[in-house]
Amino acid sequence: MTWLDLADDTPFGLENLPYGAFSIAGALERRIGVPLGDHVLDLTAAAEETAAPFAPLLTAGVLNPLLAAGPDTWREVRETLRNWLTEPRYADQLRPHLHPLTEVTTHLAFEVADYVDFYSSEQHALNAGRIFRPDAAELPPNWKHLPIAYHGRAGTVVASGTPVVRPHGQRKPRTADAPSFGPSQRLDIEAEVGFVVGVPGTRVSTADFADHVFGVCLVNDWSARDIQAWESQPLGPFLGKSFATSVSPWIVPLAALDHARVDGPPQDPEPLEYLRTTEKWGLDLAIEVRLNGHLVSSPPFATQYWTAPQQLAHLTVNGAGLRTGDLFASGTVTGPDRDQRGSFLELSWGGREPLDLPDGRTRTFLEDGDEVAISATAPGPGGTRIGFGEVRGTVVPG
Ligand code: MN
């Protein structure tokens, strides 16, 4: 099928073909690349060499020009790639543009325009309610009528591998009389899935989702729970979230996810007209969260209550326009089981039930030096898996 030497079970096979930005060891220039097995194809160079019509979209060092070009161009690039990789006559021309993944540095794949983070896992919302507001109703009254979200800080969305500096801020434990200032003592993660907008628009209907959204990545919405709990009364997250949000290097195009599409959970009550969908846009991603190499959680993305087309319809329904490079994330992905919780807040139940690690240590919230890696795969055709790679970050002292 291909002249490349690819393992049958590679997460980066011909059915995947995600896109990202990278530089070759020792060089500063950022290029657009496509991971293939344990290599990356320099798509910028390959398009130039073959005089592909889309070559000018790949010279910015970020995906934004390709994102803005829209679905016809996205299809054309993907079909061209598959043609190159399956036609033996391209092998000699393209081989020099394959680099071992171990010899490249990945970067932020796109310039982030606006960043919105949802709160669309019912189990996460239930858990957070029980932990933060034990006396209140389990779900907020609006929760099943609209996908709740907050606007995050686009300028602090960072590439996987960027160290995360422990944030300072105000925190006031329930038992303290007054707030104090200092490094967060309840630093946490949120394992999430991000959606990258290509084509601008407004009032985007759920049916038009794939005309605007280019692809999917993994997101770690780092969260300082102590800062968040004190400041979010009554408005939403601010400094407890805005210090860093990490994203995975490779953006998996929607076209690679046909076999991952499933019905979302039943929605009761039926949402208002603008939030109704006819197509399946639940995504059967199997997420894994590792702390210092130990698997601590396996959140199932298919359990998300609100799907990405509903989130996009909601975030544009008031007339707010999309921009190329907008990122919206799912919210913490948490399944019903204890080992499916997408945050340490939930894994340690607010710090009250420390998590046992295989090395004999325990953890409630993150310590300096801790490394968190979030990875995911999804079903591909014929029993293959589509890989998302991982988003990784290490906590360093503030
Ligand atoms: Mn979040």
CSV table of C-alpha atoms in Angstrom, one decimal, residues 24-338:
chain,number,residue,atom,x,y,z
A,24,ILE,CA,15.1,20.1,12.4
A,25,ALA,CA,17.8,19.8,15.1
A,26,GLY,CA,20.1,22.7,14.9
A,27,ALA,CA,17.9,24.8,12.7
A,28,LEU,CA,15.6,27.7,13.7
A,29,GLU,CA,13.2,27.6,10.8
A,30,ARG,CA,9.8,26.1,11.6
A,31,ARG,CA,8.3,23.9,9.0
A,32,ILE,CA,4.9,22.1,8.6
A,33,GLY,CA,5.2,18.3,9.1
A,34,VAL,CA,3.2,15.1,9.0
A,35,PRO,CA,4.3,12.3,11.3
A,36,LEU,CA,4.6,8.9,9.6
A,37,GLY,CA,5.6,6.0,11.9
A,38,ASP,CA,8.7,7.2,13.7
A,39,HIS,CA,9.5,9.8,11.1
A,40,VAL,CA,8.1,13.2,10.2
A,41,LEU,CA,7.6,14.3,6.5
A,42,ASP,CA,8.7,17.8,5.9
A,43,LEU,CA,5.5,18.8,4.1
A,44,THR,CA,6.8,22.3,3.5
A,45,ALA,CA,9.7,21.0,1.5
A,46,ALA,CA,7.8,18.2,-0.2
A,47,ALA,CA,5.1,20.6,-1.5
A,48,GLU,CA,7.8,23.0,-2.8
A,49,GLU,CA,9.7,20.2,-4.5
A,50,THR,CA,6.7,18.8,-6.2
A,51,ALA,CA,5.3,22.2,-7.0
A,52,ALA,CA,2.1,21.4,-5.3
A,53,PRO,CA,-0.5,24.2,-5.7
A,54,PHE,CA,-0.9,24.4,-1.9
A,55,ALA,CA,2.8,24.9,-1.3
A,56,PRO,CA,2.4,28.6,-0.4
A,57,LEU,CA,0.1,27.7,2.4
A,58,LEU,CA,2.9,25.8,4.2
A,59,THR,CA,5.6,28.4,4.5
A,60,ALA,CA,4.4,30.3,7.6
A,61,GLY,CA,5.8,27.9,10.2
A,62,VAL,CA,2.3,27.6,11.6
A,63,LEU,CA,-0.8,25.9,10.2
A,64,ASN,CA,-3.0,29.1,10.0
A,65,PRO,CA,-2.8,29.7,6.2
A,66,LEU,CA,-3.8,26.1,5.6
A,67,LEU,CA,-6.5,26.3,8.3
A,68,ALA,CA,-8.0,29.4,6.6
A,69,ALA,CA,-8.0,27.8,3.2
A,70,GLY,CA,-11.0,25.6,4.0
A,71,PRO,CA,-12.3,22.1,3.5
A,72,ASP,CA,-11.7,21.8,-0.3
A,73,THR,CA,-8.0,22.5,0.2
A,74,TRP,CA,-7.8,20.3,3.3
A,75,ARG,CA,-9.2,17.4,1.2
A,76,GLU,CA,-6.8,18.2,-1.6
A,77,VAL,CA,-3.7,18.2,0.7
A,78,ARG,CA,-4.8,15.0,2.3
A,79,GLU,CA,-5.4,13.3,-1.1
A,80,THR,CA,-2.1,14.5,-2.4
A,81,LEU,CA,-0.3,13.1,0.7
A,82,ARG,CA,-1.9,9.7,0.3
A,83,ASN,CA,-1.0,9.7,-3.4
A,84,TRP,CA,2.6,10.6,-2.7
A,85,LEU,CA,2.9,7.9,-0.1
A,86,THR,CA,1.3,5.1,-2.1
A,87,GLU,CA,2.8,5.8,-5.5
A,88,PRO,CA,6.3,4.3,-5.7
A,89,ARG,CA,7.4,7.0,-8.2
A,90,TYR,CA,7.5,9.6,-5.4
A,91,ALA,CA,9.7,7.6,-3.1
A,92,ASP,CA,13.1,8.9,-4.2
A,93,GLN,CA,11.8,12.5,-4.3
A,94,LEU,CA,10.3,12.4,-0.8
A,95,ARG,CA,12.7,10.2,1.2
A,96,PRO,CA,15.1,13.1,1.8
A,97,HIS,CA,12.3,15.0,3.4
A,98,LEU,CA,11.6,12.3,6.1
A,99,HIS,CA,13.3,13.0,9.4
A,100,PRO,CA,13.4,10.7,12.5
A,101,LEU,CA,11.0,12.1,15.1
A,102,THR,CA,13.8,11.9,17.6
A,103,GLU,CA,15.8,14.5,15.7
A,104,VAL,CA,13.1,17.2,15.4
A,105,THR,CA,11.6,19.6,17.9
A,106,THR,CA,7.8,20.1,17.7
A,107,HIS,CA,6.3,23.6,18.3
A,108,LEU,CA,2.8,25.1,18.7
A,109,ALA,CA,1.1,24.0,15.5
A,110,PHE,CA,-1.0,27.1,15.0
A,111,GLU,CA,-1.2,30.7,16.2
A,112,VAL,CA,-4.0,30.6,18.7
A,113,ALA,CA,-6.7,33.3,18.1
A,114,ASP,CA,-9.3,32.9,20.8
A,115,TYR,CA,-9.5,30.2,23.4
A,116,VAL,CA,-12.7,28.9,24.9
A,117,ASP,CA,-12.9,26.0,27.4
A,118,PHE,CA,-16.2,24.1,28.0
A,119,TYR,CA,-17.4,22.0,30.9
A,120,SER,CA,-19.2,19.3,29.0
A,121,SER,CA,-18.5,16.0,30.9
A,122,GLU,CA,-21.6,15.3,33.1
A,123,GLN,CA,-19.5,13.1,35.4
A,124,HIS,CA,-16.9,15.8,35.8
A,125,ALA,CA,-19.5,18.5,36.5
A,126,LEU,CA,-21.2,16.2,39.1
A,127,ASN,CA,-17.8,15.4,40.7
A,128,ALA,CA,-16.8,19.1,40.8
A,129,GLY,CA,-20.1,20.0,42.3
A,130,ARG,CA,-19.9,17.4,45.0
A,131,ILE,CA,-16.3,18.4,45.9
A,132,PHE,CA,-16.6,22.2,45.7
A,133,ARG,CA,-20.3,22.8,46.6
A,134,PRO,CA,-21.4,19.8,48.7
A,135,ASP,CA,-24.6,21.7,49.9
A,136,ALA,CA,-25.8,22.8,46.4
A,137,ALA,CA,-27.7,21.0,43.7
A,138,GLU,CA,-25.6,18.4,41.9
A,139,LEU,CA,-25.6,20.1,38.5
A,140,PRO,CA,-26.1,23.8,37.9
A,141,PRO,CA,-29.7,24.5,36.7
A,142,ASN,CA,-28.5,25.5,33.2
A,143,TRP,CA,-26.1,22.6,32.7
A,144,LYS,CA,-28.4,20.3,30.6
A,145,HIS,CA,-29.7,23.3,28.6
A,146,LEU,CA,-26.4,24.8,27.3
A,147,PRO,CA,-22.8,23.8,27.1
A,148,ILE,CA,-21.2,26.0,29.9
A,149,ALA,CA,-17.8,27.6,29.1
A,150,TYR,CA,-15.4,30.3,30.0
A,151,HIS,CA,-13.0,32.4,27.8
A,152,GLY,CA,-9.4,31.4,28.5
A,153,ARG,CA,-6.2,33.2,27.7
A,154,ALA,CA,-5.0,32.5,24.1
A,155,GLY,CA,-1.6,34.0,24.7
A,156,THR,CA,-0.6,31.4,27.3
A,157,VAL,CA,-1.6,28.4,25.2
A,158,VAL,CA,1.8,26.6,25.0
A,159,ALA,CA,3.4,23.8,23.1
A,160,SER,CA,3.7,20.4,24.6
A,161,GLY,CA,7.0,20.1,26.5
A,162,THR,CA,6.9,23.7,27.7
A,163,PRO,CA,7.7,23.7,31.5
A,164,VAL,CA,4.8,24.9,33.6
A,165,VAL,CA,5.8,27.3,36.3
A,166,ARG,CA,3.8,26.9,39.5
A,167,PRO,CA,1.6,30.0,39.6
A,168,HIS,CA,1.5,32.4,42.6
A,169,GLY,CA,-1.8,34.0,43.7
A,170,GLN,CA,-4.3,34.5,46.4
A,171,ARG,CA,-5.8,31.6,48.1
A,172,LYS,CA,-8.0,31.2,51.1
A,173,PRO,CA,-8.6,27.8,52.6
A,174,ARG,CA,-12.1,27.4,54.2
A,175,THR,CA,-10.4,27.3,57.6
A,176,ALA,CA,-8.4,30.5,57.1
A,177,ASP,CA,-9.8,33.9,58.2
A,178,ALA,CA,-8.1,35.9,55.5
A,179,PRO,CA,-6.5,35.2,52.1
A,180,SER,CA,-2.7,34.8,51.7
A,181,PHE,CA,-0.4,35.1,48.7
A,182,GLY,CA,2.0,32.5,47.5
A,183,PRO,CA,2.6,29.6,45.2
A,184,SER,CA,-0.4,27.4,44.5
A,185,GLN,CA,-0.6,24.4,46.8
A,186,ARG,CA,-3.3,22.7,44.8
A,187,LEU,CA,-1.9,22.6,41.2
A,188,ASP,CA,-3.8,20.3,39.0
A,189,ILE,CA,-4.4,19.2,35.4
A,190,GLU,CA,-7.5,18.8,33.2
A,191,ALA,CA,-7.3,16.2,30.5
A,192,GLU,CA,-9.2,17.6,27.5
A,193,VAL,CA,-9.8,17.4,23.8
A,194,GLY,CA,-9.3,20.6,21.7
A,195,PHE,CA,-10.9,21.6,18.4
A,196,VAL,CA,-9.1,23.9,16.0
A,197,VAL,CA,-11.1,26.3,13.9
A,198,GLY,CA,-10.1,26.9,10.3
A,199,VAL,CA,-12.7,28.9,8.6
A,200,PRO,CA,-14.2,32.0,10.1
A,201,GLY,CA,-18.0,32.4,10.5
A,202,THR,CA,-20.8,33.3,12.8
A,203,ARG,CA,-23.9,31.5,14.0
A,204,VAL,CA,-22.4,28.3,12.8
A,205,SER,CA,-25.1,25.6,12.8
A,206,THR,CA,-24.4,22.2,14.1
A,207,ALA,CA,-24.7,20.8,10.6
A,208,ASP,CA,-21.9,23.2,9.4
A,209,PHE,CA,-19.4,22.1,12.0
A,210,ALA,CA,-17.0,20.3,9.5
A,211,ASP,CA,-17.0,23.3,7.2
A,212,HIS,CA,-15.3,25.3,9.9
A,213,VAL,CA,-13.4,23.0,12.2
A,214,PHE,CA,-10.1,21.6,10.9
A,215,GLY,CA,-9.1,19.1,13.4
A,216,VAL,CA,-8.5,17.8,16.9
A,217,CYS,CA,-5.7,17.9,19.5
A,218,LEU,CA,-5.2,17.1,23.1
A,219,VAL,CA,-5.2,19.8,25.8
A,220,ASN,CA,-4.0,20.1,29.4
A,221,ASP,CA,-5.9,22.9,31.1
A,222,TRP,CA,-3.5,23.3,34.0
A,223,SER,CA,-5.5,24.6,37.0
A,224,ALA,CA,-4.6,26.0,40.4
A,225,ARG,CA,-7.5,24.8,42.4
A,226,ASP,CA,-6.8,27.0,45.5
A,227,ILE,CA,-6.6,30.2,43.4
A,228,GLN,CA,-9.6,29.2,41.4
A,229,ALA,CA,-11.8,28.4,44.4
A,230,TRP,CA,-11.2,31.8,46.0
A,231,GLU,CA,-11.4,34.0,42.9
A,232,SER,CA,-14.4,32.3,41.2
A,233,GLN,CA,-17.0,33.9,43.4
A,234,PRO,CA,-19.2,34.6,41.4
A,235,LEU,CA,-17.4,34.8,38.1
A,236,GLY,CA,-15.6,32.0,36.3
A,237,PRO,CA,-12.0,30.9,36.2
A,238,PHE,CA,-9.4,33.6,35.8
A,239,LEU,CA,-5.8,33.5,37.2
A,240,GLY,CA,-6.4,29.9,38.4
A,241,LYS,CA,-6.3,28.9,34.8
A,242,SER,CA,-4.7,31.6,32.7
A,243,PHE,CA,-1.0,30.8,33.5
A,244,ALA,CA,-0.7,28.0,31.0
A,245,THR,CA,-2.7,25.6,28.8
A,246,SER,CA,-0.7,23.0,26.9
A,247,VAL,CA,-1.6,21.5,23.6
A,248,SER,CA,-0.3,18.4,21.7
A,249,PRO,CA,1.9,19.0,18.6
A,250,TRP,CA,-0.2,17.2,16.0
A,251,ILE,CA,-3.6,18.3,14.8
A,252,VAL,CA,-5.6,15.2,13.7
A,253,PRO,CA,-7.9,16.3,10.8
A,254,LEU,CA,-11.6,15.5,11.2
A,255,ALA,CA,-11.3,13.4,8.0
A,256,ALA,CA,-9.1,10.9,10.0
A,257,LEU,CA,-11.9,10.4,12.6
A,258,ASP,CA,-14.7,8.8,10.5
A,259,HIS,CA,-14.3,5.5,12.4
A,260,ALA,CA,-14.3,7.2,15.8
A,261,ARG,CA,-17.6,8.9,15.4
A,262,VAL,CA,-20.3,7.6,17.7
A,263,ASP,CA,-23.6,8.9,19.1
A,264,GLY,CA,-23.2,11.0,22.2
A,265,PRO,CA,-25.2,10.1,25.3
A,266,PRO,CA,-28.9,10.7,25.1
A,267,GLN,CA,-29.8,14.3,26.0
A,268,ASP,CA,-32.8,14.9,28.3
A,269,PRO,CA,-34.3,17.4,28.2
A,270,GLU,CA,-34.1,17.8,24.4
A,271,PRO,CA,-31.9,20.9,23.8
A,272,LEU,CA,-33.3,24.0,22.1
A,273,GLU,CA,-33.4,24.0,18.3
A,274,TYR,CA,-30.0,25.5,17.6
A,275,LEU,CA,-28.3,22.8,19.7
A,276,ARG,CA,-29.9,19.8,18.0
A,277,THR,CA,-27.8,17.6,15.8
A,278,THR,CA,-28.6,14.9,13.3
A,279,GLU,CA,-25.0,13.6,12.6
A,280,LYS,CA,-23.0,11.5,15.0
A,281,TRP,CA,-20.3,13.7,16.5
A,282,GLY,CA,-19.4,11.9,19.7
A,283,LEU,CA,-15.8,10.8,19.4
A,284,ASP,CA,-14.6,7.4,20.8
A,285,LEU,CA,-11.2,8.7,21.9
A,286,ALA,CA,-9.4,6.6,24.5
A,287,ILE,CA,-7.4,9.1,26.6
A,288,GLU,CA,-4.6,8.1,29.0
A,289,VAL,CA,-3.1,10.3,31.7
A,290,ARG,CA,0.3,9.5,33.0
A,291,LEU,CA,2.1,11.0,36.1
A,292,ASN,CA,5.8,10.5,36.0
A,293,GLY,CA,5.3,7.6,33.6
A,294,HIS,CA,2.6,5.9,35.7
A,295,LEU,CA,-0.9,5.5,34.1
A,296,VAL,CA,-3.2,7.2,36.6
A,297,SER,CA,-6.4,7.6,34.5
A,298,SER,CA,-8.1,6.5,31.3
A,299,PRO,CA,-10.9,9.0,30.5
A,300,PRO,CA,-13.4,7.9,27.8
A,301,PHE,CA,-14.2,10.9,25.5
A,302,ALA,CA,-17.3,9.2,24.1
A,303,THR,CA,-19.1,9.8,27.4
A,304,GLN,CA,-19.1,13.7,26.9
A,305,TYR,CA,-22.6,15.0,27.1
A,306,TRP,CA,-22.2,18.0,24.8
A,307,THR,CA,-20.5,17.3,21.4
A,308,ALA,CA,-18.2,19.7,19.5
A,309,PRO,CA,-20.8,20.8,16.9
A,310,GLN,CA,-23.1,21.8,19.8
A,311,GLN,CA,-20.3,23.6,21.5
A,312,LEU,CA,-19.4,25.5,18.3
A,313,ALA,CA,-23.1,26.4,17.6
A,314,HIS,CA,-23.4,27.7,21.1
A,315,LEU,CA,-20.2,29.8,21.2
A,316,THR,CA,-21.3,31.5,17.9
A,317,VAL,CA,-25.1,31.8,18.4
A,318,ASN,CA,-25.0,35.3,19.9
A,319,GLY,CA,-23.3,36.7,16.8
A,320,ALA,CA,-19.7,36.4,18.0
A,321,GLY,CA,-17.5,35.7,15.0
A,322,LEU,CA,-14.9,32.9,14.7
A,323,ARG,CA,-11.4,33.5,13.7
A,324,THR,CA,-8.9,31.2,12.0
A,325,GLY,CA,-6.9,29.6,14.9
A,326,ASP,CA,-9.7,29.7,17.5
A,327,LEU,CA,-9.3,26.8,19.9
A,328,PHE,CA,-12.2,25.4,21.9
A,329,ALA,CA,-11.7,22.6,24.4
A,330,SER,CA,-14.1,20.0,25.7
A,331,GLY,CA,-13.6,20.5,29.4
A,332,THR,CA,-12.2,17.9,31.7
A,333,VAL,CA,-13.0,14.4,30.4
A,334,THR,CA,-14.2,12.2,33.2
A,335,GLY,CA,-15.9,8.8,33.0
A,336,PRO,CA,-18.0,7.1,35.6
A,337,ASP,CA,-15.2,5.0,37.1
A,338,ARG,CA,-12.6,6.2,39.6
